[in-house]
mmCIF file of C-alpha atoms in Angstrom:
data_model
loop_
_atom_site.group_PDB
_atom_site.id
_atom_site.type_symbol
_atom_site.label_atom_id
_atom_site.label_comp_id
_atom_site.label_asym_id
_atom_site.label_seq_id
_atom_site.Cartn_x
_atom_site.Cartn_y
_atom_site.Cartn_z
ATOM 1 C CA UNK A 1119 -8.080 -24.143 18.501
ATOM 2 C CA UNK A 1120 -10.668 -21.369 18.623
ATOM 3 C CA UNK A 1121 -13.459 -23.868 19.242
ATOM 4 C CA UNK A 1122 -11.423 -25.475 22.062
ATOM 5 C CA UNK A 1123 -10.971 -22.064 23.664
ATOM 6 C CA UNK A 1124 -14.747 -21.483 23.529
ATOM 7 C CA UNK A 1125 -15.341 -24.833 25.219
ATOM 8 C CA UNK A 1126 -12.827 -24.101 28.004
ATOM 9 C CA UNK A 1127 -14.354 -20.666 28.570
ATOM 10 C CA UNK A 1128 -17.823 -22.225 28.701
ATOM 11 C CA UNK A 1129 -16.718 -24.831 31.258
ATOM 12 C CA UNK A 1130 -15.059 -22.211 33.457
ATOM 13 C CA UNK A 1131 -18.070 -19.909 33.309
ATOM 14 C CA UNK A 1132 -20.467 -22.785 33.996
ATOM 15 C CA UNK A 1133 -18.468 -23.694 37.106
ATOM 16 C CA UNK A 1134 -18.657 -20.140 38.352
ATOM 17 C CA UNK A 1135 -22.397 -19.900 37.699
ATOM 18 C CA UNK A 1136 -22.965 -23.151 39.568
ATOM 19 C CA UNK A 1137 -21.297 -21.548 42.609
ATOM 20 C CA UNK A 1138 -24.200 -19.047 42.826
ATOM 21 C CA UNK A 1139 -22.133 -16.037 41.769
ATOM 22 C CA UNK A 1140 -22.519 -14.353 38.393
ATOM 23 C CA UNK A 1141 -20.459 -11.618 36.735
ATOM 24 C CA UNK A 1142 -21.133 -9.527 33.662
ATOM 25 C CA UNK A 1143 -18.037 -10.862 31.888
ATOM 26 C CA UNK A 1144 -19.177 -14.453 32.425
ATOM 27 C CA UNK A 1145 -22.491 -13.604 30.773
ATOM 28 C CA UNK A 1146 -20.642 -12.204 27.758
ATOM 29 C CA UNK A 1147 -18.476 -15.321 27.451
ATOM 30 C CA UNK A 1148 -21.338 -17.780 27.883
ATOM 31 C CA UNK A 1149 -23.383 -15.996 25.219
ATOM 32 C CA UNK A 1150 -20.520 -16.215 22.706
ATOM 33 C CA UNK A 1151 -20.488 -20.007 23.198
ATOM 34 C CA UNK A 1152 -24.068 -21.065 23.991
ATOM 35 C CA UNK A 1153 -26.302 -18.675 22.057
ATOM 36 C CA UNK A 1154 -27.824 -20.586 19.096
ATOM 37 C CA UNK A 1155 -26.331 -18.135 16.620
ATOM 38 C CA UNK A 1156 -22.801 -19.131 17.730
ATOM 39 C CA UNK A 1157 -23.299 -22.571 16.182
ATOM 40 C CA UNK A 1158 -23.351 -20.990 12.739
ATOM 41 C CA UNK A 1159 -19.601 -20.305 12.889
ATOM 42 C CA UNK A 1160 -18.867 -24.046 12.770
ATOM 43 C CA UNK A 1161 -21.672 -24.747 10.291
ATOM 44 C CA UNK A 1162 -20.429 -22.050 7.913
ATOM 45 C CA UNK A 1163 -16.939 -23.526 8.000
ATOM 46 C CA UNK A 1164 -18.252 -27.017 7.174
ATOM 47 C CA UNK A 1165 -20.409 -25.620 4.364
ATOM 48 C CA UNK A 1166 -17.499 -23.658 2.899
ATOM 49 C CA UNK A 1167 -15.234 -26.717 3.029
ATOM 50 C CA UNK A 1168 -17.714 -28.666 0.887
ATOM 51 C CA UNK A 1169 -18.056 -25.770 -1.557
ATOM 52 C CA UNK A 1170 -14.274 -25.556 -1.961
ATOM 53 C CA UNK A 1171 -14.082 -29.293 -2.596
ATOM 54 C CA UNK A 1172 -16.659 -28.903 -5.372
ATOM 55 C CA UNK A 1173 -14.641 -26.078 -6.970
ATOM 56 C CA UNK A 1174 -11.410 -28.094 -6.692
ATOM 57 C CA UNK A 1175 -12.892 -30.911 -8.788
ATOM 58 C CA UNK A 1176 -12.296 -28.686 -11.842
ATOM 59 C CA UNK A 1177 -8.629 -29.707 -11.596
ATOM 60 C CA UNK A 1178 -9.457 -33.410 -11.800
ATOM 61 C CA UNK A 1179 -10.122 -35.378 -15.008
ATOM 62 C CA UNK A 1180 -13.763 -35.181 -16.039
ATOM 63 C CA UNK A 1181 -15.115 -38.542 -17.205
ATOM 64 C CA UNK A 1182 -18.304 -38.938 -19.225
ATOM 65 C CA UNK A 1183 -20.083 -41.864 -20.894
ATOM 66 C CA UNK A 1184 -22.385 -41.571 -23.913
ATOM 67 C CA UNK A 1185 -24.380 -44.192 -25.836
ATOM 68 C CA UNK A 1186 -26.817 -43.833 -28.688
ATOM 69 C CA UNK A 1187 -28.720 -45.852 -31.268
ATOM 70 C CA UNK A 1188 -30.209 -44.079 -34.292
ATOM 71 C CA UNK A 1189 -32.075 -44.783 -37.508
ATOM 72 C CA UNK A 1190 -31.579 -42.374 -40.415
ATOM 73 C CA UNK A 1191 -33.955 -41.774 -43.312
ATOM 74 C CA UNK A 1192 -31.008 -41.370 -45.625
ATOM 75 C CA UNK A 1193 -27.260 -42.027 -45.684
ATOM 76 C CA UNK A 1194 -24.248 -41.017 -47.723
ATOM 77 C CA UNK A 1195 -23.917 -42.819 -51.063
ATOM 78 C CA UNK A 1196 -20.721 -43.091 -53.102
ATOM 79 C CA UNK A 1197 -21.521 -41.937 -56.688
ATOM 80 C CA UNK A 1198 -19.089 -44.317 -58.414
ATOM 81 C CA UNK A 1199 -20.553 -46.653 -61.087
ATOM 82 C CA UNK A 1200 -20.014 -50.363 -60.544
ATOM 83 C CA UNK A 1201 -18.303 -49.732 -57.200
ATOM 84 C CA UNK A 1202 -18.249 -52.780 -54.950
ATOM 85 C CA UNK A 1203 -19.025 -50.758 -51.797
ATOM 86 C CA UNK A 1204 -21.832 -51.797 -49.505
ATOM 87 C CA UNK A 1205 -24.275 -48.988 -48.731
ATOM 88 C CA UNK A 1206 -24.039 -47.467 -45.265
ATOM 89 C CA UNK A 1207 -26.541 -48.832 -42.778
ATOM 90 C CA UNK A 1208 -29.391 -46.580 -41.843
ATOM 91 C CA UNK A 1209 -29.399 -47.981 -38.289
ATOM 92 C CA UNK A 1210 -26.266 -46.903 -36.418
ATOM 93 C CA UNK A 1211 -24.914 -47.574 -32.918
ATOM 94 C CA UNK A 1212 -22.251 -45.895 -30.829
ATOM 95 C CA UNK A 1213 -20.947 -45.945 -27.222
ATOM 96 C CA UNK A 1214 -18.111 -43.662 -26.108
ATOM 97 C CA UNK A 1215 -16.130 -42.819 -23.000
ATOM 98 C CA UNK A 1216 -14.563 -39.343 -22.904
ATOM 99 C CA UNK A 1217 -11.966 -37.868 -20.582
ATOM 100 C CA UNK A 1218 -11.340 -34.103 -20.352
ATOM 101 C CA UNK A 1219 -8.436 -32.693 -18.376
ATOM 102 C CA UNK A 1220 -8.094 -28.989 -17.650
ATOM 103 C CA UNK A 1221 -4.553 -27.885 -18.443
ATOM 104 C CA UNK A 1222 -4.802 -24.117 -18.094
ATOM 105 C CA UNK A 1223 -7.602 -21.664 -17.237
ATOM 106 C CA UNK A 1224 -5.693 -18.547 -16.248
ATOM 107 C CA UNK A 1225 -5.840 -19.331 -12.518
ATOM 108 C CA UNK A 1226 -9.659 -19.161 -12.401
ATOM 109 C CA UNK A 1227 -9.923 -22.151 -10.057
ATOM 110 C CA UNK A 1228 -7.550 -20.582 -7.511
ATOM 111 C CA UNK A 1229 -9.421 -17.296 -7.817
ATOM 112 C CA UNK A 1230 -12.760 -18.986 -7.098
ATOM 113 C CA UNK A 1231 -11.260 -20.730 -4.058
ATOM 114 C CA UNK A 1232 -9.986 -17.385 -2.816
ATOM 115 C CA UNK A 1233 -13.477 -15.908 -3.198
ATOM 116 C CA UNK A 1234 -14.925 -18.806 -1.193
ATOM 117 C CA UNK A 1235 -12.373 -18.247 1.587
ATOM 118 C CA UNK A 1236 -13.187 -14.542 1.692
ATOM 119 C CA UNK A 1237 -16.905 -15.298 1.830
ATOM 120 C CA UNK A 1238 -16.362 -17.648 4.781
ATOM 121 C CA UNK A 1239 -14.429 -15.031 6.759
ATOM 122 C CA UNK A 1240 -17.087 -12.416 6.028
ATOM 123 C CA UNK A 1241 -19.994 -14.663 7.065
ATOM 124 C CA UNK A 1242 -18.257 -15.771 10.268
ATOM 125 C CA UNK A 1243 -17.483 -12.170 11.164
ATOM 126 C CA UNK A 1244 -21.144 -11.272 10.561
ATOM 127 C CA UNK A 1245 -22.093 -13.881 13.148
ATOM 128 C CA UNK A 1246 -19.551 -12.421 15.591
ATOM 129 C CA UNK A 1247 -21.021 -8.961 15.020
ATOM 130 C CA UNK A 1248 -24.530 -10.201 15.792
ATOM 131 C CA UNK A 1249 -23.276 -11.931 18.945
ATOM 132 C CA UNK A 1250 -21.434 -8.771 19.975
ATOM 133 C CA UNK A 1251 -24.577 -6.691 19.547
ATOM 134 C CA UNK A 1252 -26.242 -8.866 22.206
ATOM 135 C CA UNK A 1253 -23.940 -7.305 24.811
ATOM 136 C CA UNK A 1254 -26.080 -4.205 25.240
ATOM 137 C CA UNK A 1255 -29.144 -6.390 25.816
ATOM 138 C CA UNK A 1256 -27.151 -8.370 28.372
ATOM 139 C CA UNK A 1257 -26.110 -5.097 30.022
ATOM 140 C CA UNK A 1258 -29.722 -3.973 30.354
ATOM 141 C CA UNK A 1259 -30.826 -7.253 31.893
ATOM 142 C CA UNK A 1260 -27.807 -7.644 34.159
ATOM 143 C CA UNK A 1261 -27.990 -4.161 35.667
ATOM 144 C CA UNK A 1262 -31.763 -4.384 36.018
ATOM 145 C CA UNK A 1263 -31.175 -7.525 38.076
ATOM 146 C CA UNK A 1264 -28.522 -5.683 40.093
ATOM 147 C CA UNK A 1265 -30.958 -2.846 40.782
ATOM 148 C CA UNK A 1266 -33.606 -5.319 41.974
ATOM 149 C CA UNK A 1267 -30.983 -7.080 44.112
ATOM 150 C CA UNK A 1268 -29.692 -3.872 45.730
ATOM 151 C CA UNK A 1269 -33.233 -2.550 46.256
ATOM 152 C CA UNK A 1270 -34.138 -5.805 47.982
ATOM 153 C CA UNK A 1271 -31.201 -5.394 50.362
ATOM 154 C CA UNK A 1272 -32.257 -1.829 51.112
ATOM 155 C CA UNK A 1273 -35.823 -2.985 51.798
ATOM 156 C CA UNK A 1274 -34.492 -5.669 54.143
ATOM 157 C CA UNK A 1275 -32.525 -3.041 56.037
ATOM 158 C CA UNK A 1276 -35.570 -0.791 56.237
ATOM 159 C CA UNK A 1277 -37.682 -3.728 57.432
ATOM 160 C CA UNK A 1278 -35.154 -4.543 60.165
ATOM 161 C CA UNK A 1279 -35.108 -0.930 61.335
ATOM 162 C CA UNK A 1280 -38.909 -0.705 61.366
ATOM 163 C CA UNK A 1281 -39.182 -3.930 63.368
ATOM 164 C CA UNK A 1282 -36.753 -2.480 65.880
ATOM 165 C CA UNK A 1283 -38.741 0.741 66.084
ATOM 166 C CA UNK A 1284 -41.974 -1.216 66.384
ATOM 167 C CA UNK A 1285 -40.584 -2.945 69.474
ATOM 168 C CA UNK A 1286 -39.618 0.423 70.941
ATOM 169 C CA UNK A 1287 -43.017 1.939 70.156
ATOM 170 C CA UNK A 1288 -44.831 -1.088 71.587
ATOM 171 C CA UNK A 1289 -42.791 -0.755 74.743
ATOM 172 C CA UNK A 1290 -43.584 2.996 74.867
ATOM 173 C CA UNK A 1291 -47.302 2.269 74.532
ATOM 174 C CA UNK A 1292 -47.118 -0.291 77.344
ATOM 175 C CA UNK A 1293 -45.398 2.263 79.575
ATOM 176 C CA UNK A 1294 -47.914 4.967 78.671
ATOM 177 C CA UNK A 1295 -45.309 7.177 77.004
ATOM 178 C CA UNK A 1296 -46.834 6.895 73.503
ATOM 179 C CA UNK A 1297 -50.405 6.894 72.255
ATOM 180 C CA UNK A 1298 -52.085 3.465 71.848
ATOM 181 C CA UNK A 1299 -52.340 3.780 68.041
ATOM 182 C CA UNK A 1300 -48.697 4.774 67.537
ATOM 183 C CA UNK A 1301 -47.694 1.283 66.335
ATOM 184 C CA UNK A 1302 -50.339 1.072 63.623
ATOM 185 C CA UNK A 1303 -48.424 3.197 61.109
ATOM 186 C CA UNK A 1304 -45.331 1.021 61.494
ATOM 187 C CA UNK A 1305 -47.310 -2.199 61.098
ATOM 188 C CA UNK A 1306 -48.937 -0.897 57.904
ATOM 189 C CA UNK A 1307 -45.552 0.027 56.464
ATOM 190 C CA UNK A 1308 -44.132 -3.372 57.345
ATOM 191 C CA UNK A 1309 -46.960 -4.978 55.380
ATOM 192 C CA UNK A 1310 -46.218 -2.691 52.435
ATOM 193 C CA UNK A 1311 -42.554 -3.626 52.572
ATOM 194 C CA UNK A 1312 -43.541 -7.291 52.441
ATOM 195 C CA UNK A 1313 -45.568 -6.580 49.284
ATOM 196 C CA UNK A 1314 -42.673 -4.674 47.736
ATOM 197 C CA UNK A 1315 -40.296 -7.546 48.486
ATOM 198 C CA UNK A 1316 -42.571 -10.036 46.757
ATOM 199 C CA UNK A 1317 -42.905 -7.736 43.744
ATOM 200 C CA UNK A 1318 -39.133 -7.337 43.540
ATOM 201 C CA UNK A 1319 -38.582 -11.073 43.791
ATOM 202 C CA UNK A 1320 -41.058 -11.714 40.976
ATOM 203 C CA UNK A 1321 -39.508 -9.018 38.775
ATOM 204 C CA UNK A 1322 -35.993 -10.306 39.452
ATOM 205 C CA UNK A 1323 -37.020 -13.884 38.646
ATOM 206 C CA UNK A 1324 -38.391 -12.716 35.261
ATOM 207 C CA UNK A 1325 -35.186 -10.817 34.475
ATOM 208 C CA UNK A 1326 -32.991 -13.734 35.536
ATOM 209 C CA UNK A 1327 -34.987 -16.108 33.341
ATOM 210 C CA UNK A 1328 -34.545 -13.793 30.335
ATOM 211 C CA UNK A 1329 -30.805 -13.548 30.944
ATOM 212 C CA UNK A 1330 -30.567 -17.318 31.387
ATOM 213 C CA UNK A 1331 -32.096 -17.888 27.949
ATOM 214 C CA UNK A 1332 -29.542 -15.629 26.292
ATOM 215 C CA UNK A 1333 -26.438 -17.063 27.966
ATOM 216 C CA UNK A 1334 -27.691 -20.644 27.580
ATOM 217 C CA UNK A 1335 -27.143 -21.562 31.224
ATOM 218 C CA UNK A 1336 -29.638 -22.103 34.049
ATOM 219 C CA UNK A 1337 -29.549 -19.312 36.616
ATOM 220 C CA UNK A 1338 -31.038 -19.322 40.070
ATOM 221 C CA UNK A 1339 -32.936 -16.232 41.161
ATOM 222 C CA UNK A 1340 -31.157 -16.636 44.478
ATOM 223 C CA UNK A 1341 -27.765 -16.273 42.760
ATOM 224 C CA UNK A 1342 -25.627 -13.299 43.685
ATOM 225 C CA UNK A 1343 -24.947 -10.992 40.761
ATOM 226 C CA UNK A 1344 -21.653 -9.264 41.445
ATOM 227 C CA UNK A 1345 -21.559 -5.495 41.095
ATOM 228 C CA UNK A 1346 -17.925 -5.173 40.043
ATOM 229 C CA UNK A 1347 -16.596 -1.719 39.183
ATOM 230 C CA UNK A 1348 -16.249 -1.111 35.458
ATOM 231 C CA UNK A 1349 -13.142 0.611 34.134
ATOM 232 C CA UNK A 1350 -13.669 2.934 31.200
ATOM 233 C CA UNK A 1351 -11.086 4.627 29.013
ATOM 234 C CA UNK A 1352 -12.457 7.736 27.344
ATOM 235 C CA UNK A 1353 -10.718 7.496 23.979
ATOM 236 C CA UNK A 1354 -11.954 7.892 20.427
ATOM 237 C CA UNK A 1355 -10.252 4.699 19.239
ATOM 238 C CA UNK A 1356 -12.778 2.049 18.231
ATOM 239 C CA UNK A 1357 -12.256 -1.698 18.366
ATOM 240 C CA UNK A 1358 -15.628 -2.861 17.093
ATOM 241 C CA UNK A 1359 -16.016 -6.136 15.143
ATOM 242 C CA UNK A 1360 -18.080 -4.193 12.587
ATOM 243 C CA UNK A 1361 -14.891 -2.434 11.472
ATOM 244 C CA UNK A 1362 -13.245 -5.802 10.873
ATOM 245 C CA UNK A 1363 -16.364 -6.852 8.958
ATOM 246 C CA UNK A 1364 -16.070 -3.837 6.662
ATOM 247 C CA UNK A 1365 -12.450 -4.745 5.925
ATOM 248 C CA UNK A 1366 -13.367 -8.374 5.224
ATOM 249 C CA UNK A 1367 -16.150 -7.265 2.887
ATOM 250 C CA UNK A 1368 -13.629 -5.120 1.046
ATOM 251 C CA UNK A 1369 -11.245 -8.087 0.800
ATOM 252 C CA UNK A 1370 -14.115 -10.188 -0.579
ATOM 253 C CA UNK A 1371 -14.834 -7.534 -3.202
ATOM 254 C CA UNK A 1372 -11.163 -7.472 -4.200
ATOM 255 C CA UNK A 1373 -11.080 -11.261 -4.559
ATOM 256 C CA UNK A 1374 -14.133 -11.003 -6.841
ATOM 257 C CA UNK A 1375 -12.288 -8.358 -8.842
ATOM 258 C CA UNK A 1376 -9.396 -10.773 -9.355
ATOM 259 C CA UNK A 1377 -11.809 -13.478 -10.488
ATOM 260 C CA UNK A 1378 -13.557 -11.199 -12.985
ATOM 261 C CA UNK A 1379 -10.204 -10.032 -14.358
ATOM 262 C CA UNK A 1380 -9.314 -13.585 -15.449
ATOM 263 C CA UNK A 1381 -12.750 -14.826 -16.476
ATOM 264 C CA UNK A 1382 -11.982 -14.218 -20.159
ATOM 265 C CA UNK A 1383 -8.571 -15.888 -20.039
ATOM 266 C CA UNK A 1384 -8.006 -18.687 -22.588
ATOM 267 C CA UNK A 1385 -8.765 -22.198 -21.387
ATOM 268 C CA UNK A 1386 -6.713 -25.141 -22.599
ATOM 269 C CA UNK A 1387 -8.015 -28.686 -22.183
ATOM 270 C CA UNK A 1388 -6.695 -32.080 -23.152
ATOM 271 C CA UNK A 1389 -9.218 -34.709 -24.149
ATOM 272 C CA UNK A 1390 -9.432 -38.363 -25.142
ATOM 273 C CA UNK A 1391 -12.435 -40.284 -26.431
ATOM 274 C CA UNK A 1392 -12.625 -44.038 -26.876
ATOM 275 C CA UNK A 1393 -15.607 -45.848 -28.330
ATOM 276 C CA UNK A 1394 -17.200 -48.792 -30.011
ATOM 277 C CA UNK A 1395 -19.830 -48.530 -32.685
ATOM 278 C CA UNK A 1396 -21.229 -49.295 -36.085
ATOM 279 C CA UNK A 1397 -19.942 -47.547 -38.072
ATOM 280 C CA UNK A 1398 -16.720 -46.431 -36.400
ATOM 281 C CA UNK A 1399 -14.606 -43.570 -37.621
ATOM 282 C CA UNK A 1400 -14.517 -45.196 -41.048
ATOM 283 C CA UNK A 1401 -18.014 -44.382 -42.259
ATOM 284 C CA UNK A 1402 -17.701 -46.751 -45.222
ATOM 285 C CA UNK A 1403 -17.126 -49.831 -43.068
ATOM 286 C CA UNK A 1404 -20.503 -51.325 -42.031
ATOM 287 C CA UNK A 1405 -19.244 -53.232 -39.027
ATOM 288 C CA UNK A 1406 -18.734 -52.703 -35.311
ATOM 289 C CA UNK A 1407 -15.345 -51.118 -34.692
ATOM 290 C CA UNK A 1408 -13.346 -49.778 -31.751
ATOM 291 C CA UNK A 1409 -11.931 -46.273 -32.118
ATOM 292 C CA UNK A 1410 -10.325 -43.432 -30.213
ATOM 293 C CA UNK A 1411 -9.555 -39.732 -30.559
ATOM 294 C CA UNK A 1412 -7.014 -37.701 -28.538
ATOM 295 C CA UNK A 1413 -6.199 -34.031 -28.718
ATOM 296 C CA UNK A 1414 -6.164 -30.598 -27.114
ATOM 297 C CA UNK A 1415 -8.749 -27.862 -27.248
ATOM 298 C CA UNK A 1416 -8.379 -24.114 -26.762
ATOM 299 C CA UNK A 1417 -11.322 -21.903 -25.830
ATOM 300 C CA UNK A 1418 -11.013 -18.151 -25.677
ATOM 301 C CA UNK A 1419 -13.867 -15.700 -25.470
ATOM 302 C CA UNK A 1420 -12.227 -12.850 -27.353
ATOM 303 C CA UNK A 1421 -15.152 -10.415 -27.316
ATOM 304 C CA UNK A 1422 -17.833 -10.237 -24.584
ATOM 305 C CA UNK A 1423 -19.529 -6.929 -25.453
ATOM 306 C CA UNK A 1424 -17.702 -5.226 -22.530
ATOM 307 C CA UNK A 1425 -19.631 -7.237 -19.937
ATOM 308 C CA UNK A 1426 -16.383 -7.974 -18.046
ATOM 309 C CA UNK A 1427 -15.503 -4.289 -17.922
ATOM 310 C CA UNK A 1428 -18.992 -3.373 -16.693
ATOM 311 C CA UNK A 1429 -18.780 -6.008 -13.936
ATOM 312 C CA UNK A 1430 -15.523 -4.454 -12.725
ATOM 313 C CA UNK A 1431 -17.111 -0.995 -12.748
ATOM 314 C CA UNK A 1432 -20.075 -2.296 -10.714
ATOM 315 C CA UNK A 1433 -17.678 -3.785 -8.151
ATOM 316 C CA UNK A 1434 -15.813 -0.469 -7.921
ATOM 317 C CA UNK A 1435 -19.116 1.234 -7.070
ATOM 318 C CA UNK A 1436 -19.757 -1.462 -4.453
ATOM 319 C CA UNK A 1437 -16.420 -0.578 -2.822
ATOM 320 C CA UNK A 1438 -17.424 3.101 -2.728
ATOM 321 C CA UNK A 1439 -20.739 2.165 -1.092
ATOM 322 C CA UNK A 1440 -18.838 0.124 1.495
ATOM 323 C CA UNK A 1441 -16.603 3.110 2.249
ATOM 324 C CA UNK A 1442 -19.659 5.289 2.877
ATOM 325 C CA UNK A 1443 -21.164 2.611 5.155
ATOM 326 C CA UNK A 1444 -17.930 2.558 7.152
ATOM 327 C CA UNK A 1445 -17.972 6.341 7.446
ATOM 328 C CA UNK A 1446 -21.609 6.352 8.573
ATOM 329 C CA UNK A 1447 -20.879 3.670 11.162
ATOM 330 C CA UNK A 1448 -17.977 5.692 12.577
ATOM 331 C CA UNK A 1449 -20.124 8.829 12.781
ATOM 332 C CA UNK A 1450 -23.037 7.029 14.459
ATOM 333 C CA UNK A 1451 -20.711 5.312 16.912
ATOM 334 C CA UNK A 1452 -19.017 8.614 17.810
ATOM 335 C CA UNK A 1453 -22.451 10.128 18.497
ATOM 336 C CA UNK A 1454 -23.460 7.213 20.721
ATOM 337 C CA UNK A 1455 -20.160 7.409 22.605
ATOM 338 C CA UNK A 1456 -20.732 11.091 23.263
ATOM 339 C CA UNK A 1457 -24.246 10.351 24.543
ATOM 340 C CA UNK A 1458 -22.934 7.694 26.926
ATOM 341 C CA UNK A 1459 -20.129 9.993 28.083
ATOM 342 C CA UNK A 1460 -22.729 12.613 28.991
ATOM 343 C CA UNK A 1461 -24.765 9.950 30.807
ATOM 344 C CA UNK A 1462 -21.707 8.963 32.837
ATOM 345 C CA UNK A 1463 -20.972 12.579 33.770
ATOM 346 C CA UNK A 1464 -24.633 13.148 34.699
ATOM 347 C CA UNK A 1465 -24.861 10.194 37.070
ATOM 348 C CA UNK A 1466 -21.529 11.020 38.667
ATOM 349 C CA UNK A 1467 -22.929 14.450 39.545
ATOM 350 C CA UNK A 1468 -26.148 12.865 40.819
ATOM 351 C CA UNK A 1469 -24.195 10.534 43.095
ATOM 352 C CA UNK A 1470 -22.219 13.431 44.598
ATOM 353 C CA UNK A 1471 -25.411 15.320 45.463
ATOM 354 C CA UNK A 1472 -27.121 12.097 46.635
ATOM 355 C CA UNK A 1473 -24.408 11.576 49.247
ATOM 356 C CA UNK A 1474 -24.854 15.124 50.556
ATOM 357 C CA UNK A 1475 -28.645 14.724 50.704
ATOM 358 C CA UNK A 1476 -28.384 11.390 52.545
ATOM 359 C CA UNK A 1477 -26.031 12.843 55.177
ATOM 360 C CA UNK A 1478 -28.522 15.626 55.824
ATOM 361 C CA UNK A 1479 -31.442 13.172 55.930
ATOM 362 C CA UNK A 1480 -29.622 11.054 58.494
ATOM 363 C CA UNK A 1481 -29.208 14.080 60.748
ATOM 364 C CA UNK A 1482 -32.920 14.878 60.444
ATOM 365 C CA UNK A 1483 -33.871 11.237 61.149
ATOM 366 C CA UNK A 1484 -31.574 11.118 64.153
ATOM 367 C CA UNK A 1485 -33.393 14.118 65.590
ATOM 368 C CA UNK A 1486 -36.800 12.588 64.772
ATOM 369 C CA UNK A 1487 -35.751 9.352 66.479
ATOM 370 C CA UNK A 1488 -34.964 11.209 69.703
ATOM 371 C CA UNK A 1489 -38.258 13.095 69.505
ATOM 372 C CA UNK A 1490 -40.203 9.845 68.974
ATOM 373 C CA UNK A 1491 -38.622 8.263 72.037
ATOM 374 C CA UNK A 1492 -39.617 11.275 74.115
ATOM 375 C CA UNK A 1493 -43.156 11.334 72.719
ATOM 376 C CA UNK A 1494 -42.669 14.737 71.094
ATOM 377 C CA UNK A 1495 -43.699 13.519 67.614
ATOM 378 C CA UNK A 1496 -45.898 10.685 66.422
ATOM 379 C CA UNK A 1497 -44.664 7.518 64.760
ATOM 380 C CA UNK A 1498 -46.260 8.816 61.556
ATOM 381 C CA UNK A 1499 -43.995 11.864 61.581
ATOM 382 C CA UNK A 1500 -40.971 9.662 62.278
ATOM 383 C CA UNK A 1501 -41.902 7.356 59.450
ATOM 384 C CA UNK A 1502 -42.192 10.316 57.073
ATOM 385 C CA UNK A 1503 -38.559 11.199 57.736
ATOM 386 C CA UNK A 1504 -37.528 7.551 57.453
ATOM 387 C CA UNK A 1505 -39.303 7.302 54.088
ATOM 388 C CA UNK A 1506 -37.476 10.381 52.839
ATOM 389 C CA UNK A 1507 -34.153 8.808 53.792
ATOM 390 C CA UNK A 1508 -35.114 5.502 52.173
ATOM 391 C CA UNK A 1509 -36.135 7.247 48.946
ATOM 392 C CA UNK A 1510 -32.856 9.150 48.803
ATOM 393 C CA UNK A 1511 -30.841 6.016 49.508
ATOM 394 C CA UNK A 1512 -32.809 4.257 46.789
ATOM 395 C CA UNK A 1513 -32.011 7.109 44.403
ATOM 396 C CA UNK A 1514 -28.333 6.688 45.248
ATOM 397 C CA UNK A 1515 -28.527 2.971 44.451
ATOM 398 C CA UNK A 1516 -30.322 3.644 41.167
ATOM 399 C CA UNK A 1517 -27.826 6.290 40.140
ATOM 400 C CA UNK A 1518 -24.878 4.008 40.944
ATOM 401 C CA UNK A 1519 -26.401 1.173 38.914
ATOM 402 C CA UNK A 1520 -27.205 3.519 36.035
ATOM 403 C CA UNK A 1521 -23.632 4.819 36.160
ATOM 404 C CA UNK A 1522 -22.311 1.265 35.872
ATOM 405 C CA UNK A 1523 -24.742 0.573 33.035
ATOM 406 C CA UNK A 1524 -23.631 3.721 31.190
ATOM 407 C CA UNK A 1525 -19.977 2.689 31.570
ATOM 408 C CA UNK A 1526 -20.696 -0.855 30.385
ATOM 409 C CA UNK A 1527 -22.585 0.480 27.357
ATOM 410 C CA UNK A 1528 -19.747 2.919 26.655
ATOM 411 C CA UNK A 1529 -17.279 0.026 26.604
ATOM 412 C CA UNK A 1530 -19.522 -2.026 24.316
ATOM 413 C CA UNK A 1531 -20.018 0.895 21.922
ATOM 414 C CA UNK A 1532 -16.282 1.555 21.842
ATOM 415 C CA UNK A 1533 -15.442 -2.136 21.491
ATOM 416 C CA UNK A 1534 -13.559 -2.556 24.749
#
């Protein structure tokens, strides 16, 4: 069922990507399905199934075949005078088939199967943790692409405005209102913008290619990466897969404890052996005979020099180590959450001041525009004010993208 859900999610996300729109959530979902590491979840399950089948064979009858031919330098002699007994042959032959059936082993087989199940859950969760940790890398790539995309739009707007101003300046030169060289500054800046656009396109293509490799889907550099607002709940409650992994590791340790506790339990087996040989069970009969033996066998390791007790003590220490690892993880995660919270607050303040600065810059540019039309200032002076506005608008874009990145990272750290 889980695999089917992954497939459906992959198909839905692939459809959306093919429509030239990409979202951050789609990238997360595609990575969980297409990243090579995700294949290990299915492989681990198949491997564990085979291992459990091997363990389960302990419940089935164990069949063995044995054959031997020997020559002895000496044999048993019957010390009875005038006895009419033939001496035992020095060459002897025997072939046997034995069947052993486990009757009771203290539940060791079930305990081993439980350990195998716990190991599977732990290994699969480890894969999920590694896939989850890719989210921050996806965040970095995705929002870097967004920044390149938004910067490109801002450059396009600046280019359009400069082209418009170039037409006005050219007209002013023709009418003798502006100096003949007034258009040169604008033409130079238009060439620079063209260079910047090409650099942005190249950088974006590299980022898109890197993201495409992670999510396992082809992406077009011309695709639109949606800048959807990210909701963040500032709570201390964590929902990280690492916490589930710690619990599964503890469950695995406990299942090993149960196995160790019954390792020294008595084992009862039933057995039957049938054979054909010379001699048979009657050593005094020098002829080939068929024979059989049936019975039960009890094995109990009464004293093991406290090795079982020491194994349990070692496992108890392992549980303590796991508890400290969990505590360290919680402390580190709380620190990272606090850092991201401060980043969010910082960029929110930056954005507020950016908006004030941009409003003031627009007023200054509006005045410079009127002065340029009247020939009061040069196009170089006008462009200086336009550049200031562009830089501040670019800062606003960067701060908004960084704010979204900080929120996305906060959610990933928290396990949202």
